[in-house]
XYZ file of C-alpha atoms in Angstrom:
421
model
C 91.428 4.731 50.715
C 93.497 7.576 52.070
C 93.653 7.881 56.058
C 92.378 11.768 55.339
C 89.530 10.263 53.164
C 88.516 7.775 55.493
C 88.073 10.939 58.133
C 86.145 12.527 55.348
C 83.650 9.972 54.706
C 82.366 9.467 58.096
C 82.649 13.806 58.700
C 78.699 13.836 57.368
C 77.795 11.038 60.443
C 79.710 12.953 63.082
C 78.131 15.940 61.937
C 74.919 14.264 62.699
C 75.982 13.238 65.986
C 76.610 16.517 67.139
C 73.429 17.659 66.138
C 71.778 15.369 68.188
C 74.166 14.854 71.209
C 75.554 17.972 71.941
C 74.699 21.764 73.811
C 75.305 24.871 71.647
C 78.499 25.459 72.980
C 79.951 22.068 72.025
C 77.890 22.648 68.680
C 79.123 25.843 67.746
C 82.982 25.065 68.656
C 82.769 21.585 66.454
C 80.958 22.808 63.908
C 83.161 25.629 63.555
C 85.916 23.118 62.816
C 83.910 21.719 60.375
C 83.108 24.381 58.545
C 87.178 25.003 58.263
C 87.284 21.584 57.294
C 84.914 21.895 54.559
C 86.776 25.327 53.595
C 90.287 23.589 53.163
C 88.519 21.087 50.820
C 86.911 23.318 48.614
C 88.405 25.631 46.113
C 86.793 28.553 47.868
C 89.500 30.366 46.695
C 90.465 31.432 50.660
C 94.364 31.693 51.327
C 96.375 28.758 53.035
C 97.948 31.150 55.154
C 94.521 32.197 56.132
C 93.149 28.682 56.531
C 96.464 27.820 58.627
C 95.762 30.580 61.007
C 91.563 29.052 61.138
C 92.644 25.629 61.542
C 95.307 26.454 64.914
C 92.650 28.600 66.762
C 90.256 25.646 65.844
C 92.437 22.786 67.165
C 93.552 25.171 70.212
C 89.915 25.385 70.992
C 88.844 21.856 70.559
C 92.170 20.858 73.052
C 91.084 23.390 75.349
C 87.271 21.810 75.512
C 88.760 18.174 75.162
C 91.377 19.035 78.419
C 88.066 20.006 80.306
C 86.033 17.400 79.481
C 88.764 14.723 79.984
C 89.212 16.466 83.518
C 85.152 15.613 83.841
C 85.774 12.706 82.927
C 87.857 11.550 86.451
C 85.814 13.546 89.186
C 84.230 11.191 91.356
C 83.728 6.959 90.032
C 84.135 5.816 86.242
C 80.220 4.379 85.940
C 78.985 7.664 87.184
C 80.128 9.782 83.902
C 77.661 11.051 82.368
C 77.298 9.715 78.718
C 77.048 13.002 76.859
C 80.838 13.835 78.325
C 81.809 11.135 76.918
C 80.608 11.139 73.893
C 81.664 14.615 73.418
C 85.459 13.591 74.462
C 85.186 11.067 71.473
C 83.737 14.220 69.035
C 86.318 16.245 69.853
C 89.450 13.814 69.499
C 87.679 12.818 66.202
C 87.775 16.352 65.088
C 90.962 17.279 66.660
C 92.941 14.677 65.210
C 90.954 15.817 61.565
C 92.488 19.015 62.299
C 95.857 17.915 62.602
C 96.081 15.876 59.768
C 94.931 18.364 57.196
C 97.950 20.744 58.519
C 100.187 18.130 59.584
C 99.820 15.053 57.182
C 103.449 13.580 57.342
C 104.284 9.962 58.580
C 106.089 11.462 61.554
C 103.018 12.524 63.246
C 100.750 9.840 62.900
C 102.184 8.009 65.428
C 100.775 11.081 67.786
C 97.792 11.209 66.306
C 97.238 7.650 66.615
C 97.700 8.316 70.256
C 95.232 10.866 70.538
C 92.390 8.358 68.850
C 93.626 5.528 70.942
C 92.794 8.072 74.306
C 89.733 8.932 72.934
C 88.851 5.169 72.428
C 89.509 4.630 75.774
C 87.761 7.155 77.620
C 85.332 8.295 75.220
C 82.272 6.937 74.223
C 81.240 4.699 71.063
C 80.470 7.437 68.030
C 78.662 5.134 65.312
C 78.691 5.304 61.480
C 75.263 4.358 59.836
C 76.571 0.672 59.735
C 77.086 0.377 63.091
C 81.056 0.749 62.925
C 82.899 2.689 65.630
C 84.603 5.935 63.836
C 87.180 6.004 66.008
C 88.320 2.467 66.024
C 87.571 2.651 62.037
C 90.080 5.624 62.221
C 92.843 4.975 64.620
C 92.815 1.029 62.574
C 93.365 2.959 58.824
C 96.298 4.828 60.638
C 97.473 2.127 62.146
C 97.808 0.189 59.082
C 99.867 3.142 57.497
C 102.003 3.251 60.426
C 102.768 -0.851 60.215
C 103.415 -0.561 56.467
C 106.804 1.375 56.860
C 107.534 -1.189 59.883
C 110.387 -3.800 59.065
C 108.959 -7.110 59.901
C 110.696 -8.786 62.760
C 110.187 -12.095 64.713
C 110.473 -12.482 68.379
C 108.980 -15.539 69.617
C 108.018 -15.674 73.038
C 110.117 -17.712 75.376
C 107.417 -19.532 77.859
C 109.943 -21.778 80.045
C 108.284 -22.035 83.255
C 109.670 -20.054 85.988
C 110.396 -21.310 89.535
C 107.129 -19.740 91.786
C 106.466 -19.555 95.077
C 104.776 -22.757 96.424
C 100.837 -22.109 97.921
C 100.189 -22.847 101.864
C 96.853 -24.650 101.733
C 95.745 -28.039 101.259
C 94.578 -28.743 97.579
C 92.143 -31.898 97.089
C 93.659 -34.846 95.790
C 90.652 -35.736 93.911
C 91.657 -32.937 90.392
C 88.847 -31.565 88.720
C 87.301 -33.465 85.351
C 89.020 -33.021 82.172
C 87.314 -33.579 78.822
C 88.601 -33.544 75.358
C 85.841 -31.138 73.420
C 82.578 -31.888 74.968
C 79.377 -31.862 73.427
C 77.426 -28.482 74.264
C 74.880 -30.832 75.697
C 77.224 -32.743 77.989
C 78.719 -29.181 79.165
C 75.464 -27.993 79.713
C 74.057 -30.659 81.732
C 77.554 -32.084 83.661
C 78.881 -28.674 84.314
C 77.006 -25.005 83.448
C 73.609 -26.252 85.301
C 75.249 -27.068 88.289
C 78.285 -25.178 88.568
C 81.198 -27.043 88.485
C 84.655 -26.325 86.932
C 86.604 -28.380 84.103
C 89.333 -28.380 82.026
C 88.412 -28.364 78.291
C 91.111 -29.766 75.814
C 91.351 -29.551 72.132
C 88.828 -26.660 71.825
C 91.003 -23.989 70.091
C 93.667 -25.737 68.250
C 92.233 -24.158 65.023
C 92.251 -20.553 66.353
C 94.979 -18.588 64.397
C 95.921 -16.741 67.736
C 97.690 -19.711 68.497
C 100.203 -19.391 65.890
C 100.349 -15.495 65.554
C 100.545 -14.897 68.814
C 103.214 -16.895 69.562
C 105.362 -14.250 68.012
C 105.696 -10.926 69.474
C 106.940 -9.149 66.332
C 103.263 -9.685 64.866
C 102.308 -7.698 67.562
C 105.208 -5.371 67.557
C 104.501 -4.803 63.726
C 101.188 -4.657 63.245
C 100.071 -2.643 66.228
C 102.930 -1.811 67.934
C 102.082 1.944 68.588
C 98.556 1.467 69.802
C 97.934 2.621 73.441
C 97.384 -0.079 76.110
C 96.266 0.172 79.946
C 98.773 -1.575 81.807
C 98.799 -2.144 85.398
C 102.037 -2.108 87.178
C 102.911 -4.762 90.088
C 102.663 -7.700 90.142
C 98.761 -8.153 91.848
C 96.357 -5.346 92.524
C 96.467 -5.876 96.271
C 100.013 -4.922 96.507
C 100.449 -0.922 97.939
C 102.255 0.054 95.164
C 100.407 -1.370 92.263
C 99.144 1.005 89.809
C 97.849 2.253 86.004
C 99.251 4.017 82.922
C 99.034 4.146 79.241
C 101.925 2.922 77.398
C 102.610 1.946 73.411
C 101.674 -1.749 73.342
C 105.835 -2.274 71.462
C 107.104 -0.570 74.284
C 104.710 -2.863 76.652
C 106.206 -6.061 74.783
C 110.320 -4.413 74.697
C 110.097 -4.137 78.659
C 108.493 -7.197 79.716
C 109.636 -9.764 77.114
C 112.407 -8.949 74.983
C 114.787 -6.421 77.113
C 113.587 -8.000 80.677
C 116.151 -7.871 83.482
C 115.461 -9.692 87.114
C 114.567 -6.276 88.338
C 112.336 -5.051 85.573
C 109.103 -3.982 87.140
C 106.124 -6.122 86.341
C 103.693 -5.003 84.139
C 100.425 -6.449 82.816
C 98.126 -6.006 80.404
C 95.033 -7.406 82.441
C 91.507 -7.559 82.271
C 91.536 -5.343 78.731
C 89.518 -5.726 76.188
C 92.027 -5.182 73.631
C 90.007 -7.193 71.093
C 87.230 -4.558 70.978
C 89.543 -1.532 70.847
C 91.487 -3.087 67.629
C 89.195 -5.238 65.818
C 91.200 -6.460 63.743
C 92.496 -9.007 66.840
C 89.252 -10.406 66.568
C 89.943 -12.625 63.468
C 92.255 -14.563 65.115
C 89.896 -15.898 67.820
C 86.362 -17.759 68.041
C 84.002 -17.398 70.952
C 83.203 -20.587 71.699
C 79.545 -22.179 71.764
C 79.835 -22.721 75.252
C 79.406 -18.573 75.495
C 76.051 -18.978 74.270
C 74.338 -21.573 76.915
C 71.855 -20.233 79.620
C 69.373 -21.845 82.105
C 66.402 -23.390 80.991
C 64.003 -20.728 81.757
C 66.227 -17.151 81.058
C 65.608 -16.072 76.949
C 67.586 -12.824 78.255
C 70.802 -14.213 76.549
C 74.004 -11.776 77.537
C 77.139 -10.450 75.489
C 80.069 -12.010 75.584
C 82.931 -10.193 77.068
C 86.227 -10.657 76.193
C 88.986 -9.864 77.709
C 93.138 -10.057 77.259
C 95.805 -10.801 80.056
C 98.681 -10.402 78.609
C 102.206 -10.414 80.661
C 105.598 -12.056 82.084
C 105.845 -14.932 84.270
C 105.015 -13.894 87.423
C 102.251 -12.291 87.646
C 99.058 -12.719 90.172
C 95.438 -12.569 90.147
C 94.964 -12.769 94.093
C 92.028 -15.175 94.939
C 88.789 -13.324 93.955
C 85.828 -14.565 92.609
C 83.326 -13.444 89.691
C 79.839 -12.984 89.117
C 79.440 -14.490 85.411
C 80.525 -17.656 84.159
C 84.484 -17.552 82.891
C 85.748 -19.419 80.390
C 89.552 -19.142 80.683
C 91.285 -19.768 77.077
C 95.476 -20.031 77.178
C 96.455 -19.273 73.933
C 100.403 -18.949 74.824
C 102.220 -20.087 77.900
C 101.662 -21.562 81.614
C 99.258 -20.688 84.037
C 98.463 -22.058 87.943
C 95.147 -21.630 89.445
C 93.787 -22.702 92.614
C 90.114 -22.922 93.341
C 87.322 -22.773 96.254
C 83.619 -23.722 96.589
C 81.653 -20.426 96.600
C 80.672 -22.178 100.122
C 83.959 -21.798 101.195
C 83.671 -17.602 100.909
C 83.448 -16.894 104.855
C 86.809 -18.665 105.689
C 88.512 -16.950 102.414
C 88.389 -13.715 104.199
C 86.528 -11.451 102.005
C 87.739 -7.921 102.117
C 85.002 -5.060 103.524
C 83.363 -2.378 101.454
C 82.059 -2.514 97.726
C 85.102 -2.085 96.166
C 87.103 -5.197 96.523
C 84.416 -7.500 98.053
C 84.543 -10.437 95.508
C 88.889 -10.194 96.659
C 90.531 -12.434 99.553
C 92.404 -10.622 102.097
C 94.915 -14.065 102.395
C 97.886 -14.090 100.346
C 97.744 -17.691 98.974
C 101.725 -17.525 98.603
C 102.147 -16.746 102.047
C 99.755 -17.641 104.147
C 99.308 -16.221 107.490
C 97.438 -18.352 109.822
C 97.572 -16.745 112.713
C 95.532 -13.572 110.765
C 93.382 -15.892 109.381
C 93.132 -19.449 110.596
C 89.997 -20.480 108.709
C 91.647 -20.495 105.853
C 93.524 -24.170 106.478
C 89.191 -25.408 105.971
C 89.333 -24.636 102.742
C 90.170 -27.210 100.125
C 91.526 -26.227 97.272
C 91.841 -27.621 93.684
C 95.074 -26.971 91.888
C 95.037 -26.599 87.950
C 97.804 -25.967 85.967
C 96.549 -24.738 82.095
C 98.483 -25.299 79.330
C 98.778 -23.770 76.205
C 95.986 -25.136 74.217
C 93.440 -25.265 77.305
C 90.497 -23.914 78.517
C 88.872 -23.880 82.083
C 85.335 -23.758 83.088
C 85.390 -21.405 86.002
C 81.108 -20.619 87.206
C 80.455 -17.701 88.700
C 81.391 -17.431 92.698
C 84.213 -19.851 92.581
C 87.310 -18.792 94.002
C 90.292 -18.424 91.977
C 94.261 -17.635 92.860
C 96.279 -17.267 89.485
C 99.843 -17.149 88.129
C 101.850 -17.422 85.743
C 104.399 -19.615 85.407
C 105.691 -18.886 82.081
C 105.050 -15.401 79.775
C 101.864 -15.839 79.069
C 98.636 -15.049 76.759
C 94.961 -15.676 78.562
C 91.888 -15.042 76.795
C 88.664 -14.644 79.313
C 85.240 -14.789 77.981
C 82.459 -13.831 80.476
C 78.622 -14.145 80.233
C 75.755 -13.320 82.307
C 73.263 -16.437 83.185
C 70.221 -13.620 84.520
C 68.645 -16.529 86.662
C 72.005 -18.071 87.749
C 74.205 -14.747 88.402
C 74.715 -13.963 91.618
């Protein structure tokens, strides 16, 4: 199927949508659009010159309504939004894009119009088909695929040498934390979930093709190399100059891992979930039973989130805690962590306010006691996750994390209602 007739088949569902979404001005501006769409397929026997002319006042209208509602979209704090803007963001990039491609169907501009789905996917709220599927992701995937098909394959396997890192300044226990070679669900349950205490899983995702695939960078490169990714920039989100933008996952990949100099500015893809804006990435993982384990008493059973940090040796998680349980999957690469007792929370410094509460104020690479000399009561442990691994991290334990090598991590996160702090 065509990437103009997969827009066509799901133009009856969005059509729906809008019917039961949207006020009459949104109505009348989309469905206007529509109706040209409709017009261009027909043989209605109206002029192409004459369509041409519709289909630009449509597409500058639609921009002009998606520019507003995008600027609606950042006044005041993300969870605020209102869920009809968003949806009606994700309407009008759907249609917009439609537009485009029925004037403008070469392979040249896909790439842009790939783009504009990718923004929309982003910001905009899930639009549904009538089994279930997101439009948008359905859409941006088929031109995706057309985009990778005139792509050269290429291989560029990532180097993970481990990289000379700072050393920590706090005491670590000498006793390490338990490692076990693919526990029972039972055992994990009982020695570890119920009572909150981190270990190191081995052999649990040897058969997970991510291991292999994404290994190599040019399967990223070629397959979805022109999909748009949130990266942050810096190397930890403490830092005064750390910050966000949208980049082309290739260009992502050229910067940080293939064309790297020593003063390349960091950037990582963290805390994404890059698996549930391209599906297809989901084939080449399992959640693992684990996910699926709650207290005794809770039948509210939670979705599993998933989430991608993907980036150069080097960067930092600062020590910051979370409120559902982590499990912490390395599919490529070296990673360090260090971790507290949730008892330990007072003399880790907490910063004030909502915003970064669960975040130390100490800089575990450089410890200043004199600012805060409770910190030398905390005992750390110190793990260092290999490729292959998986750590147990319960909610409210303190972690520090870097990486020591380029690096792949895979987090899945679940609510426990009774257990969640």
């Amino acid at each position: 199927m065509s990437v103009q007739e997969i827009f066509s088949k799901h133009l009856p569902r969005v059509e729906e949508i809008i019917e039961e979404n949207c006020d009459e001005l949104h109505k009348f501006v989309f469905n206007s659009a529509i109706l040209s769409i409709k017009r261009s397929q027909e043989d209605s026997g109206t002029s192409s010159e004459s369509l041409g002319m519709e289909f630009q006042e449509n597409i500058c209208t639609i921009s002009a309504l998606r520019t507003f509602t995008w600027e609606m979209l950042h006044i005041g704090h993300w969870n605020k939004v209102a869920i009809g803007q968003r949806i009606n963001y994700s309407l009008a990039t759907f249609l917009e894009v439609f537009l485009n491609l029925q004037i403008r169907n070469n392979p040249e501009n896909l790439i842009a119009w790939l783009e504009e789905l990718d923004t929309g996917i982003l910001l905009g709220a899930p639009i549904l088909s009538q089994n279930g599927q997101d439009i948008l992701k359905t859409c941006a995937s088929s031109i995706s695929e057309e985009i990778s098909l005139r792509q050269e394959p290429q291989s560029f396997p990532m180097t993970c040498k481990i990289q000379p890192s700072p050393s920590h300044g706090v005491t670590t226990r000498k006793i390490p934390i338990d490692t076990l070679e693919l526990p029972s669900i039972q055992e994990f349950r009982e020695k570890f979930f119920l009572p909150q205490i981190p270990v190191l899983i081995q052999n649990c995702i040897e058969h997970w093709p991510a291991r292999a695939k994404w290994s190599d960078l040019g399967y990223f490169i070629q397959r979805f190399g022109y999909r748009t990714v949130p990266i942050e920039i810096g190397s930890q989100y403490t830092e005064s100059n750390w910050g966000q933008k949208l980049v082309r996952l290739k260009d992502f990949i050229d910067r940080q891992f293939i064309s790297r100099k020593n003063d390349t500015i960091v950037e990582y893809l963290a805390q994404h979930d890059l698996l549930n804006q391209i599906p297809e990435l989901q084939e080449d993982i399992r959640i693992p039973d684990y996910c699926y384990i709650s207290s005794p008493d809770n039948e509210v059973k939670s979705e599993v989130e998933v989430k991608i940090w993907f980036g150069p040796w080097g960067t930092v998680s600062p020590l910051h805690f979370d409120k559902k349980h982590n499990l912490l999957a390395q599919l490529v690469g070296t990673k360090r962590l260090l971790l507290a007792d949730p008892k330990d929370s007072e003399d880790v410094y907490p910063f004030a306010g909502e915003m970064l509460s669960n975040t130390s104020q100490v800089d575990l690479e450089n410890v200043d006691e004199l600012q805060f000399p409770n910190i030398k009561n905390v005992s750390f442990h110190e793990i260092i996750l290999n490729s292959g691994e998986m750590l147990y991290i319960p909610p409210g334990w303190w972690h520090h994390v870097r990486a020591l090598s380029n690096s792949i991590s895979i987090s899945f996160w679940w609510e426990d209602k009774i257990q969640s702090l």
